[in-house]
mmCIF file of N, CA and C in Angstrom:
data_model
loop_
_atom_site.group_PDB
_atom_site.id
_atom_site.type_symbol
_atom_site.label_atom_id
_atom_site.label_comp_id
_atom_site.label_asym_id
_atom_site.label_seq_id
_atom_site.Cartn_x
_atom_site.Cartn_y
_atom_site.Cartn_z
ATOM 1 N N MET A 1181 9.068 -19.722 25.471
ATOM 2 C CA MET A 1181 9.172 -19.899 26.904
ATOM 3 C C MET A 1181 7.995 -19.233 27.628
ATOM 4 N N LYS A 1182 7.663 -18.014 27.218
ATOM 5 C CA LYS A 1182 6.553 -17.309 27.857
ATOM 6 C C LYS A 1182 5.247 -18.063 27.675
ATOM 7 N N SER A 1183 5.061 -18.618 26.497
ATOM 8 C CA SER A 1183 3.835 -19.364 26.213
ATOM 9 C C SER A 1183 3.733 -20.609 27.094
ATOM 10 N N ARG A 1184 4.844 -21.271 27.339
ATOM 11 C CA ARG A 1184 4.841 -22.443 28.226
ATOM 12 C C ARG A 1184 4.510 -22.048 29.657
ATOM 13 N N CYS A 1185 5.011 -20.911 30.087
ATOM 14 C CA CYS A 1185 4.691 -20.413 31.430
ATOM 15 C C CYS A 1185 3.202 -20.099 31.546
ATOM 16 N N VAL A 1186 2.655 -19.472 30.527
ATOM 17 C CA VAL A 1186 1.224 -19.155 30.522
ATOM 18 C C VAL A 1186 0.395 -20.439 30.548
ATOM 19 N N ASP A 1187 0.821 -21.441 29.804
ATOM 20 C CA ASP A 1187 0.112 -22.721 29.814
ATOM 21 C C ASP A 1187 0.087 -23.328 31.209
ATOM 22 N N TYR A 1188 1.206 -23.258 31.914
ATOM 23 C CA TYR A 1188 1.252 -23.796 33.276
ATOM 24 C C TYR A 1188 0.370 -22.977 34.213
ATOM 25 N N LEU A 1189 0.429 -21.661 34.100
ATOM 26 C CA LEU A 1189 -0.420 -20.808 34.935
ATOM 27 C C LEU A 1189 -1.898 -21.065 34.656
ATOM 28 N N ARG A 1190 -2.232 -21.335 33.413
ATOM 29 C CA ARG A 1190 -3.618 -21.662 33.047
ATOM 30 C C ARG A 1190 -4.064 -22.932 33.784
ATOM 31 N N GLN A 1191 -3.179 -23.910 33.907
ATOM 32 C CA GLN A 1191 -3.505 -25.142 34.635
ATOM 33 C C GLN A 1191 -3.676 -24.884 36.130
ATOM 34 N N CYS A 1192 -2.957 -23.894 36.635
ATOM 35 C CA CYS A 1192 -3.027 -23.570 38.063
ATOM 36 C C CYS A 1192 -4.188 -22.636 38.404
ATOM 37 N N HIS A 1193 -4.781 -22.027 37.404
ATOM 38 C CA HIS A 1193 -5.898 -21.121 37.653
ATOM 39 C C HIS A 1193 -7.117 -21.920 38.093
ATOM 40 N N ASN A 1194 -7.820 -21.400 39.084
ATOM 41 C CA ASN A 1194 -9.027 -22.043 39.584
ATOM 42 C C ASN A 1194 -10.219 -21.178 39.178
ATOM 43 N N PRO A 1195 -10.861 -21.480 38.049
ATOM 44 C CA PRO A 1195 -11.940 -20.626 37.560
ATOM 45 C C PRO A 1195 -13.167 -20.603 38.477
ATOM 46 N N GLU A 1196 -13.368 -21.655 39.275
ATOM 47 C CA GLU A 1196 -14.508 -21.675 40.190
ATOM 48 C C GLU A 1196 -14.330 -20.661 41.312
ATOM 49 N N GLU A 1197 -13.115 -20.509 41.817
ATOM 50 C CA GLU A 1197 -12.848 -19.599 42.932
ATOM 51 C C GLU A 1197 -12.307 -18.251 42.474
ATOM 52 N N GLY A 1198 -11.561 -18.246 41.388
ATOM 53 C CA GLY A 1198 -10.976 -17.002 40.899
ATOM 54 C C GLY A 1198 -9.515 -16.826 41.246
ATOM 55 N N GLY A 1199 -8.992 -17.671 42.128
ATOM 56 C CA GLY A 1199 -7.585 -17.572 42.511
ATOM 57 C C GLY A 1199 -6.715 -18.537 41.726
ATOM 58 N N PHE A 1200 -5.480 -18.674 42.183
ATOM 59 C CA PHE A 1200 -4.536 -19.594 41.556
ATOM 60 C C PHE A 1200 -4.071 -20.607 42.584
ATOM 61 N N ARG A 1201 -3.776 -21.788 42.089
ATOM 62 C CA ARG A 1201 -3.273 -22.874 42.926
ATOM 63 C C ARG A 1201 -1.749 -22.901 42.842
ATOM 64 N N GLY A 1202 -1.109 -23.525 43.819
ATOM 65 C CA GLY A 1202 0.339 -23.682 43.771
ATOM 66 C C GLY A 1202 0.779 -24.713 42.752
ATOM 67 N N ALA A 1203 -0.112 -25.607 42.393
ATOM 68 C CA ALA A 1203 0.103 -26.648 41.375
ATOM 69 C C ALA A 1203 -1.272 -27.042 40.860
ATOM 70 N N PRO A 1204 -1.343 -27.597 39.678
ATOM 71 C CA PRO A 1204 -2.654 -27.981 39.152
ATOM 72 C C PRO A 1204 -3.404 -28.939 40.089
ATOM 73 N N HIS A 1205 -4.695 -28.755 40.182
ATOM 74 C CA HIS A 1205 -5.613 -29.671 40.877
ATOM 75 C C HIS A 1205 -5.531 -29.644 42.396
ATOM 76 N N ILE A 1206 -4.967 -28.596 42.992
ATOM 77 C CA ILE A 1206 -5.039 -28.455 44.447
ATOM 78 C C ILE A 1206 -5.814 -27.173 44.754
ATOM 79 N N MET A 1207 -5.998 -26.871 46.017
ATOM 80 C CA MET A 1207 -6.791 -25.726 46.431
ATOM 81 C C MET A 1207 -6.069 -24.400 46.165
ATOM 82 N N SER A 1208 -6.842 -23.379 45.832
ATOM 83 C CA SER A 1208 -6.271 -22.033 45.647
ATOM 84 C C SER A 1208 -5.743 -21.509 46.977
ATOM 85 N N HIS A 1209 -4.761 -20.626 46.880
ATOM 86 C CA HIS A 1209 -4.184 -20.024 48.081
ATOM 87 C C HIS A 1209 -3.747 -18.605 47.738
ATOM 88 N N VAL A 1210 -3.776 -17.728 48.740
ATOM 89 C CA VAL A 1210 -3.398 -16.333 48.520
ATOM 90 C C VAL A 1210 -1.949 -16.215 48.059
ATOM 91 N N ALA A 1211 -1.051 -16.990 48.648
ATOM 92 C CA ALA A 1211 0.365 -16.906 48.283
ATOM 93 C C ALA A 1211 0.594 -17.322 46.830
ATOM 94 N N SER A 1212 -0.030 -18.411 46.408
ATOM 95 C CA SER A 1212 0.139 -18.843 45.020
ATOM 96 C C SER A 1212 -0.574 -17.898 44.059
ATOM 97 N N THR A 1213 -1.668 -17.299 44.496
ATOM 98 C CA THR A 1213 -2.354 -16.301 43.670
ATOM 99 C C THR A 1213 -1.459 -15.082 43.472
ATOM 100 N N TYR A 1214 -0.823 -14.624 44.540
ATOM 101 C CA TYR A 1214 0.102 -13.498 44.453
ATOM 102 C C TYR A 1214 1.258 -13.827 43.498
ATOM 103 N N ALA A 1215 1.841 -15.019 43.658
ATOM 104 C CA ALA A 1215 2.960 -15.418 42.805
ATOM 105 C C ALA A 1215 2.536 -15.502 41.339
ATOM 106 N N ALA A 1216 1.350 -16.017 41.091
ATOM 107 C CA ALA A 1216 0.857 -16.120 39.715
ATOM 108 C C ALA A 1216 0.658 -14.741 39.101
ATOM 109 N N ILE A 1217 0.109 -13.819 39.861
ATOM 110 C CA ILE A 1217 -0.104 -12.459 39.348
ATOM 111 C C ILE A 1217 1.241 -11.794 39.057
ATOM 112 N N MET A 1218 2.215 -11.975 39.928
ATOM 113 C CA MET A 1218 3.541 -11.405 39.679
ATOM 114 C C MET A 1218 4.171 -12.029 38.434
ATOM 115 N N ALA A 1219 3.976 -13.325 38.237
ATOM 116 C CA ALA A 1219 4.495 -13.985 37.032
ATOM 117 C C ALA A 1219 3.807 -13.431 35.785
ATOM 118 N N ILE A 1220 2.499 -13.232 35.861
ATOM 119 C CA ILE A 1220 1.745 -12.683 34.733
ATOM 120 C C ILE A 1220 2.239 -11.287 34.386
ATOM 121 N N VAL A 1221 2.481 -10.474 35.398
ATOM 122 C CA VAL A 1221 3.002 -9.124 35.168
ATOM 123 C C VAL A 1221 4.376 -9.185 34.510
ATOM 124 N N ASN A 1222 5.215 -10.103 34.956
ATOM 125 C CA ASN A 1222 6.555 -10.233 34.362
ATOM 126 C C ASN A 1222 6.518 -10.790 32.943
ATOM 127 N N ILE A 1223 5.585 -11.680 32.661
ATOM 128 C CA ILE A 1223 5.447 -12.220 31.308
ATOM 129 C C ILE A 1223 4.981 -11.128 30.352
ATOM 130 N N SER A 1224 4.038 -10.317 30.799
ATOM 131 C CA SER A 1224 3.582 -9.120 30.070
ATOM 132 C C SER A 1224 3.113 -9.383 28.637
ATOM 133 N N THR A 1225 2.317 -10.426 28.453
ATOM 134 C CA THR A 1225 1.725 -10.654 27.140
ATOM 135 C C THR A 1225 0.203 -10.624 27.278
ATOM 136 N N GLU A 1226 -0.472 -10.402 26.186
ATOM 137 C CA GLU A 1226 -1.938 -10.397 26.185
ATOM 138 C C GLU A 1226 -2.477 -11.750 26.636
ATOM 139 N N GLU A 1227 -1.828 -12.814 26.181
ATOM 140 C CA GLU A 1227 -2.232 -14.162 26.567
ATOM 141 C C GLU A 1227 -2.179 -14.344 28.087
ATOM 142 N N ALA A 1228 -1.139 -13.820 28.701
ATOM 143 C CA ALA A 1228 -1.002 -13.922 30.155
ATOM 144 C C ALA A 1228 -2.041 -13.061 30.870
ATOM 145 N N TYR A 1229 -2.214 -11.845 30.424
ATOM 146 C CA TYR A 1229 -3.184 -10.956 31.057
ATOM 147 C C TYR A 1229 -4.599 -11.515 30.973
ATOM 148 N N ASN A 1230 -4.906 -12.240 29.909
ATOM 149 C CA ASN A 1230 -6.249 -12.798 29.740
ATOM 150 C C ASN A 1230 -6.560 -13.930 30.710
ATOM 151 N N LEU A 1231 -5.568 -14.429 31.427
ATOM 152 C CA LEU A 1231 -5.813 -15.460 32.428
ATOM 153 C C LEU A 1231 -6.593 -14.928 33.626
ATOM 154 N N VAL A 1232 -6.487 -13.654 33.886
ATOM 155 C CA VAL A 1232 -7.067 -13.065 35.096
ATOM 156 C C VAL A 1232 -8.493 -12.602 34.829
ATOM 157 N N ASP A 1233 -9.416 -13.144 35.599
ATOM 158 C CA ASP A 1233 -10.798 -12.676 35.605
ATOM 159 C C ASP A 1233 -10.918 -11.756 36.823
ATOM 160 N N LEU A 1234 -10.902 -10.445 36.573
ATOM 161 C CA LEU A 1234 -10.842 -9.486 37.678
ATOM 162 C C LEU A 1234 -12.008 -9.607 38.647
ATOM 163 N N ALA A 1235 -13.207 -9.814 38.136
ATOM 164 C CA ALA A 1235 -14.375 -9.929 39.019
ATOM 165 C C ALA A 1235 -14.263 -11.166 39.908
ATOM 166 N N ALA A 1236 -13.873 -12.299 39.320
ATOM 167 C CA ALA A 1236 -13.714 -13.526 40.097
ATOM 168 C C ALA A 1236 -12.556 -13.398 41.088
ATOM 169 N N MET A 1237 -11.471 -12.738 40.670
ATOM 170 C CA MET A 1237 -10.324 -12.536 41.554
ATOM 171 C C MET A 1237 -10.720 -11.675 42.757
ATOM 172 N N ARG A 1238 -11.457 -10.618 42.510
ATOM 173 C CA ARG A 1238 -11.917 -9.744 43.589
ATOM 174 C C ARG A 1238 -12.786 -10.526 44.570
ATOM 175 N N LYS A 1239 -13.714 -11.326 44.045
ATOM 176 C CA LYS A 1239 -14.593 -12.128 44.890
ATOM 177 C C LYS A 1239 -13.772 -13.105 45.740
ATOM 178 N N TYR A 1240 -12.796 -13.771 45.109
ATOM 179 C CA TYR A 1240 -11.941 -14.720 45.827
ATOM 180 C C TYR A 1240 -11.182 -14.016 46.955
ATOM 181 N N LEU A 1241 -10.566 -12.901 46.649
ATOM 182 C CA LEU A 1241 -9.783 -12.192 47.670
ATOM 183 C C LEU A 1241 -10.654 -11.702 48.812
ATOM 184 N N CYS A 1242 -11.887 -11.302 48.514
ATOM 185 C CA CYS A 1242 -12.806 -10.879 49.583
ATOM 186 C C CYS A 1242 -13.211 -12.048 50.463
ATOM 187 N N THR A 1243 -13.379 -13.230 49.883
ATOM 188 C CA THR A 1243 -13.731 -14.390 50.716
ATOM 189 C C THR A 1243 -12.563 -14.770 51.616
ATOM 190 N N VAL A 1244 -11.351 -14.647 51.112
ATOM 191 C CA VAL A 1244 -10.179 -14.947 51.932
ATOM 192 C C VAL A 1244 -10.052 -13.933 53.055
ATOM 193 N N LYS A 1245 -10.262 -12.672 52.734
ATOM 194 C CA LYS A 1245 -10.182 -11.604 53.737
ATOM 195 C C LYS A 1245 -11.203 -11.832 54.848
ATOM 196 N N ASN A 1246 -12.398 -12.236 54.482
ATOM 197 C CA ASN A 1246 -13.467 -12.427 55.454
ATOM 198 C C ASN A 1246 -13.235 -13.645 56.351
ATOM 199 N N ASN A 1247 -12.358 -14.549 55.938
ATOM 200 C CA ASN A 1247 -12.041 -15.715 56.776
ATOM 201 C C ASN A 1247 -11.101 -15.356 57.916
ATOM 202 N N PHE A 1248 -10.507 -14.181 57.898
ATOM 203 C CA PHE A 1248 -9.540 -13.787 58.932
ATOM 204 C C PHE A 1248 -10.057 -12.660 59.804
ATOM 205 N N LYS A 1249 -11.309 -12.715 60.148
ATOM 206 C CA LYS A 1249 -11.907 -11.659 60.991
ATOM 207 C C LYS A 1249 -11.316 -11.652 62.375
#
């Protein structure tokens, strides 16, 4: 079950932006990124943790933050 969840999260990950999408092939969003990170923490496997690119995630979150000046 955990592996299937990780597979779905992998499809929702947006490697170009660093965030996560609410469903595969749509735009990343802060809410879906938050939900994906919480799911990854709850899954707690190496496979799940490897989905997160911290540098790309940081860059994505900073771009979102800067859009709300």
